[in-house]
Structure formats: C-alpha cells, structure tokens
C-alpha cells in the first residue's frame, strides 16, 4: 500500500539582515493518518539537512505528542 504525502517548506530570507522565516505545509491523500503525514514531513526535513552535511540529525523525543520512541514516565 502506498500513500502520497507532499511536504512543502518555504523559507524567506531578508538578505539585508539575514533574518529568516519558515513555513511548512504537509498535504496527504484522503485518509492519510496524521502520524504518517508527520513521519513523511520529518523524513523530508532530515533528507534536506543530510543533503547539506548534517549527517547526525537525531530525532527529538516529544512524549506530549505521543512519540512512539518516548520513554514512559517514571
């Protein structure tokens, strides 16, 4: 089974001040679960960073969002 998820990242850079603003949109086919769309977006961001030489990009754990890799609370 395959589902299409499109991740669009828009970055605006003020070349006078080098201030940046970023926006991201994730769109998926009807019925794509949010967790799959989120995984696709994270994978896309990692691919971009790795393309620029950031090979050791690690996943941040966020238990509040139901992160499956999060450790259980003590």
mmCIF file of N, CA and C in Angstrom:
data_model
loop_
_atom_site.group_PDB
_atom_site.id
_atom_site.type_symbol
_atom_site.label_atom_id
_atom_site.label_comp_id
_atom_site.label_asym_id
_atom_site.label_seq_id
_atom_site.Cartn_x
_atom_site.Cartn_y
_atom_site.Cartn_z
ATOM 1 N N UNK A 1 0.851 -1.177 0.000
ATOM 2 C CA UNK A 1 0.000 0.000 0.000
ATOM 3 C C UNK A 1 0.896 1.239 0.000
ATOM 4 N N UNK A 2 0.574 2.182 -0.849
ATOM 5 C CA UNK A 2 1.336 3.429 -0.921
ATOM 6 C C UNK A 2 0.378 4.598 -0.778
ATOM 7 N N UNK A 3 0.843 5.644 -0.072
ATOM 8 C CA UNK A 3 0.078 6.882 0.074
ATOM 9 C C UNK A 3 1.007 8.036 -0.267
ATOM 10 N N UNK A 4 0.467 9.026 -0.912
ATOM 11 C CA UNK A 4 1.283 10.186 -1.265
ATOM 12 C C UNK A 4 1.103 11.280 -0.233
ATOM 13 N N UNK A 5 2.231 11.799 0.250
ATOM 14 C CA UNK A 5 2.251 12.931 1.166
ATOM 15 C C UNK A 5 3.209 13.953 0.574
ATOM 16 N N UNK A 6 2.754 15.193 0.428
ATOM 17 C CA UNK A 6 3.583 16.252 -0.139
ATOM 18 C C UNK A 6 3.957 17.225 0.973
ATOM 19 N N UNK A 7 5.267 17.430 1.136
ATOM 20 C CA UNK A 7 5.767 18.365 2.142
ATOM 21 C C UNK A 7 6.360 19.562 1.411
ATOM 22 N N UNK A 8 5.870 20.747 1.745
ATOM 23 C CA UNK A 8 6.378 21.976 1.134
ATOM 24 C C UNK A 8 6.964 22.858 2.230
ATOM 25 N N UNK A 9 8.232 23.205 2.089
ATOM 26 C CA UNK A 9 8.893 24.089 3.049
ATOM 27 C C UNK A 9 9.245 25.372 2.317
ATOM 28 N N UNK A 10 8.788 26.485 2.861
ATOM 29 C CA UNK A 10 9.073 27.793 2.278
ATOM 30 C C UNK A 10 9.917 28.588 3.260
ATOM 31 N N UNK A 11 11.060 29.065 2.812
ATOM 32 C CA UNK A 11 11.942 29.877 3.641
ATOM 33 C C UNK A 11 12.122 31.232 2.979
ATOM 34 N N UNK A 12 11.889 32.268 3.746
ATOM 35 C CA UNK A 12 12.122 33.625 3.271
ATOM 36 C C UNK A 12 13.324 34.193 4.020
ATOM 37 N N UNK A 13 14.280 34.749 3.287
ATOM 38 C CA UNK A 13 15.487 35.296 3.891
ATOM 39 C C UNK A 13 15.618 36.758 3.496
ATOM 40 N N UNK A 14 15.706 37.619 4.507
ATOM 41 C CA UNK A 14 15.962 39.035 4.270
ATOM 42 C C UNK A 14 17.466 39.167 4.057
ATOM 43 N N UNK A 15 17.895 39.469 2.830
ATOM 44 C CA UNK A 15 19.328 39.480 2.539
ATOM 45 C C UNK A 15 20.056 40.666 3.179
ATOM 46 N N UNK A 16 19.319 41.641 3.690
ATOM 47 C CA UNK A 16 19.967 42.759 4.379
ATOM 48 C C UNK A 16 20.288 42.402 5.828
ATOM 49 N N UNK A 17 19.385 41.674 6.487
ATOM 50 C CA UNK A 17 19.554 41.370 7.905
ATOM 51 C C UNK A 17 19.811 39.884 8.179
ATOM 52 N N UNK A 18 19.650 39.053 7.169
ATOM 53 C CA UNK A 18 19.751 37.600 7.279
ATOM 54 C C UNK A 18 18.734 37.009 8.256
ATOM 55 N N UNK A 19 17.654 37.737 8.500
ATOM 56 C CA UNK A 19 16.558 37.182 9.289
ATOM 57 C C UNK A 19 15.775 36.225 8.396
ATOM 58 N N UNK A 20 15.362 35.128 8.979
ATOM 59 C CA UNK A 20 14.643 34.133 8.200
ATOM 60 C C UNK A 20 13.277 33.852 8.807
ATOM 61 N N UNK A 21 12.352 33.501 7.959
ATOM 62 C CA UNK A 21 11.059 32.992 8.390
ATOM 63 C C UNK A 21 10.800 31.731 7.582
ATOM 64 N N UNK A 22 10.167 30.777 8.220
ATOM 65 C CA UNK A 22 9.932 29.493 7.577
ATOM 66 C C UNK A 22 8.470 29.093 7.748
ATOM 67 N N UNK A 23 7.980 28.387 6.766
ATOM 68 C CA UNK A 23 6.622 27.865 6.814
ATOM 69 C C UNK A 23 6.653 26.470 6.208
ATOM 70 N N UNK A 24 5.875 25.576 6.780
ATOM 71 C CA UNK A 24 5.809 24.226 6.239
ATOM 72 C C UNK A 24 4.356 23.805 6.097
ATOM 73 N N UNK A 25 4.069 23.126 5.028
ATOM 74 C CA UNK A 25 2.736 22.581 4.800
ATOM 75 C C UNK A 25 2.885 21.116 4.442
ATOM 76 N N UNK A 26 2.017 20.306 5.001
ATOM 77 C CA UNK A 26 2.017 18.879 4.712
ATOM 78 C C UNK A 26 0.621 18.520 4.228
ATOM 79 N N UNK A 27 0.558 17.964 3.043
ATOM 80 C CA UNK A 27 -0.726 17.569 2.471
ATOM 81 C C UNK A 27 -0.658 16.104 2.087
ATOM 82 N N UNK A 28 -1.691 15.374 2.435
ATOM 83 C CA UNK A 28 -1.722 13.962 2.093
ATOM 84 C C UNK A 28 -3.026 13.597 1.418
ATOM 85 N N UNK A 29 -3.022 12.444 0.805
ATOM 86 C CA UNK A 29 -4.239 11.936 0.182
ATOM 87 C C UNK A 29 -5.311 11.749 1.258
ATOM 88 N N UNK A 30 -6.529 11.704 0.838
ATOM 89 C CA UNK A 30 -7.617 11.473 1.777
ATOM 90 C C UNK A 30 -7.371 10.170 2.519
ATOM 91 N N UNK A 31 -7.525 10.207 3.813
ATOM 92 C CA UNK A 31 -7.360 9.007 4.608
ATOM 93 C C UNK A 31 -5.956 8.779 5.134
ATOM 94 N N UNK A 32 -5.007 9.667 4.835
ATOM 95 C CA UNK A 32 -3.655 9.516 5.370
ATOM 96 C C UNK A 32 -3.687 9.887 6.848
ATOM 97 N N UNK A 33 -3.325 8.957 7.717
ATOM 98 C CA UNK A 33 -3.305 9.269 9.143
ATOM 99 C C UNK A 33 -2.288 10.369 9.456
ATOM 100 N N UNK A 34 -2.585 11.174 10.456
ATOM 101 C CA UNK A 34 -1.702 12.275 10.823
ATOM 102 C C UNK A 34 -0.303 11.767 11.153
ATOM 103 N N UNK A 35 -0.197 10.630 11.798
ATOM 104 C CA UNK A 35 1.121 10.107 12.164
ATOM 105 C C UNK A 35 1.971 9.800 10.933
ATOM 106 N N UNK A 36 1.346 9.337 9.855
ATOM 107 C CA UNK A 36 2.091 9.060 8.621
ATOM 108 C C UNK A 36 2.501 10.367 7.953
ATOM 109 N N UNK A 37 1.617 11.352 7.939
ATOM 110 C CA UNK A 37 1.963 12.647 7.357
ATOM 111 C C UNK A 37 3.102 13.290 8.139
ATOM 112 N N UNK A 38 3.061 13.186 9.469
ATOM 113 C CA UNK A 38 4.123 13.749 10.306
ATOM 114 C C UNK A 38 5.444 13.033 10.025
ATOM 115 N N UNK A 39 5.404 11.711 9.917
ATOM 116 C CA UNK A 39 6.623 10.943 9.636
ATOM 117 C C UNK A 39 7.218 11.345 8.288
ATOM 118 N N UNK A 40 6.361 11.567 7.299
ATOM 119 C CA UNK A 40 6.835 11.985 5.980
ATOM 120 C C UNK A 40 7.497 13.355 6.052
ATOM 121 N N UNK A 41 6.898 14.270 6.795
ATOM 122 C CA UNK A 41 7.463 15.607 6.924
ATOM 123 C C UNK A 41 8.814 15.561 7.640
ATOM 124 N N UNK A 42 8.896 14.766 8.705
ATOM 125 C CA UNK A 42 10.159 14.641 9.441
ATOM 126 C C UNK A 42 11.227 14.033 8.539
ATOM 127 N N UNK A 43 10.865 13.010 7.782
ATOM 128 C CA UNK A 43 11.816 12.398 6.863
ATOM 129 C C UNK A 43 12.304 13.373 5.808
ATOM 130 N N UNK A 44 11.397 14.215 5.308
ATOM 131 C CA UNK A 44 11.787 15.223 4.323
ATOM 132 C C UNK A 44 12.760 16.234 4.903
ATOM 133 N N UNK A 45 12.493 16.664 6.130
ATOM 134 C CA UNK A 45 13.397 17.620 6.783
ATOM 135 C C UNK A 45 14.766 17.005 7.024
ATOM 136 N N UNK A 46 14.794 15.763 7.457
ATOM 137 C CA UNK A 46 16.074 15.074 7.664
ATOM 138 C C UNK A 46 16.842 14.952 6.355
ATOM 139 N N UNK A 47 16.144 14.632 5.279
ATOM 140 C CA UNK A 47 16.801 14.496 3.983
ATOM 141 C C UNK A 47 17.444 15.811 3.557
ATOM 142 N N UNK A 48 16.738 16.921 3.787
ATOM 143 C CA UNK A 48 17.297 18.232 3.432
ATOM 144 C C UNK A 48 18.540 18.518 4.253
ATOM 145 N N UNK A 49 18.453 18.316 5.573
ATOM 146 C CA UNK A 49 19.603 18.585 6.439
ATOM 147 C C UNK A 49 20.778 17.680 6.090
ATOM 148 N N UNK A 50 20.509 16.405 5.842
ATOM 149 C CA UNK A 50 21.583 15.483 5.473
ATOM 150 C C UNK A 50 22.218 15.879 4.150
ATOM 151 N N UNK A 51 21.422 16.436 3.238
ATOM 152 C CA UNK A 51 21.940 16.887 1.955
ATOM 153 C C UNK A 51 22.959 18.015 2.135
ATOM 154 N N UNK A 52 22.798 18.792 3.212
ATOM 155 C CA UNK A 52 23.713 19.894 3.477
ATOM 156 C C UNK A 52 24.815 19.513 4.460
ATOM 157 N N UNK A 53 24.961 18.213 4.718
ATOM 158 C CA UNK A 53 26.084 17.759 5.526
ATOM 159 C C UNK A 53 25.787 17.550 6.991
ATOM 160 N N UNK A 54 24.558 17.682 7.412
ATOM 161 C CA UNK A 54 24.203 17.431 8.805
ATOM 162 C C UNK A 54 23.827 15.954 8.933
ATOM 163 N N UNK A 55 24.839 15.100 8.948
ATOM 164 C CA UNK A 55 24.610 13.657 8.910
ATOM 165 C C UNK A 55 24.096 13.089 10.224
ATOM 166 N N UNK A 56 24.278 13.788 11.316
ATOM 167 C CA UNK A 56 23.905 13.212 12.609
ATOM 168 C C UNK A 56 22.644 13.871 13.167
ATOM 169 N N UNK A 57 21.678 14.132 12.304
ATOM 170 C CA UNK A 57 20.424 14.726 12.763
ATOM 171 C C UNK A 57 19.666 13.659 13.544
ATOM 172 N N UNK A 58 19.390 13.954 14.819
ATOM 173 C CA UNK A 58 18.694 12.995 15.659
ATOM 174 C C UNK A 58 17.264 13.425 15.884
ATOM 175 N N UNK A 59 16.415 12.456 16.129
ATOM 176 C CA UNK A 59 15.005 12.718 16.379
ATOM 177 C C UNK A 59 14.825 13.175 17.816
ATOM 178 N N UNK A 60 14.146 14.292 17.981
ATOM 179 C CA UNK A 60 13.821 14.779 19.322
ATOM 180 C C UNK A 60 12.593 14.041 19.822
ATOM 181 N N UNK A 61 12.633 13.647 21.060
ATOM 182 C CA UNK A 61 11.523 12.912 21.649
ATOM 183 C C UNK A 61 10.518 13.897 22.233
ATOM 184 N N UNK A 62 9.237 13.687 21.964
ATOM 185 C CA UNK A 62 8.199 14.568 22.484
ATOM 186 C C UNK A 62 7.040 13.719 22.999
ATOM 187 N N UNK A 63 7.087 13.341 24.297
ATOM 188 C CA UNK A 63 6.047 12.475 24.842
ATOM 189 C C UNK A 63 4.651 13.087 24.784
ATOM 190 N N UNK A 64 4.564 14.416 24.770
ATOM 191 C CA UNK A 64 3.254 15.066 24.747
ATOM 192 C C UNK A 64 2.512 14.793 23.451
ATOM 193 N N UNK A 65 3.224 14.525 22.371
ATOM 194 C CA UNK A 65 2.593 14.262 21.084
ATOM 195 C C UNK A 65 2.445 12.775 20.820
ATOM 196 N N UNK A 66 2.678 11.962 21.840
ATOM 197 C CA UNK A 66 2.527 10.534 21.668
ATOM 198 C C UNK A 66 3.647 9.923 20.857
ATOM 199 N N UNK A 67 4.849 10.437 21.029
ATOM 200 C CA UNK A 67 6.020 9.938 20.314
ATOM 201 C C UNK A 67 6.227 8.463 20.643
ATOM 202 N N UNK A 68 6.235 7.590 19.640
ATOM 203 C CA UNK A 68 6.379 6.164 19.916
ATOM 204 C C UNK A 68 7.747 5.801 20.487
ATOM 205 N N UNK A 69 8.760 6.669 20.312
ATOM 206 C CA UNK A 69 10.085 6.396 20.850
ATOM 207 C C UNK A 69 10.276 6.970 22.249
ATOM 208 N N UNK A 70 9.274 7.639 22.759
ATOM 209 C CA UNK A 70 9.409 8.301 24.064
ATOM 210 C C UNK A 70 9.444 7.255 25.168
ATOM 211 N N UNK A 71 10.270 7.534 26.163
ATOM 212 C CA UNK A 71 10.338 6.642 27.315
ATOM 213 C C UNK A 71 9.132 6.885 28.207
ATOM 214 N N UNK A 72 8.624 5.834 28.853
ATOM 215 C CA UNK A 72 7.500 6.032 29.755
ATOM 216 C C UNK A 72 7.908 6.867 30.960
ATOM 217 N N UNK A 73 6.981 7.615 31.490
ATOM 218 C CA UNK A 73 7.246 8.450 32.657
ATOM 219 C C UNK A 73 7.556 7.574 33.857
ATOM 220 N N UNK A 74 8.501 8.006 34.721
ATOM 221 C CA UNK A 74 8.856 7.181 35.897
ATOM 222 C C UNK A 74 7.728 7.098 36.895
#
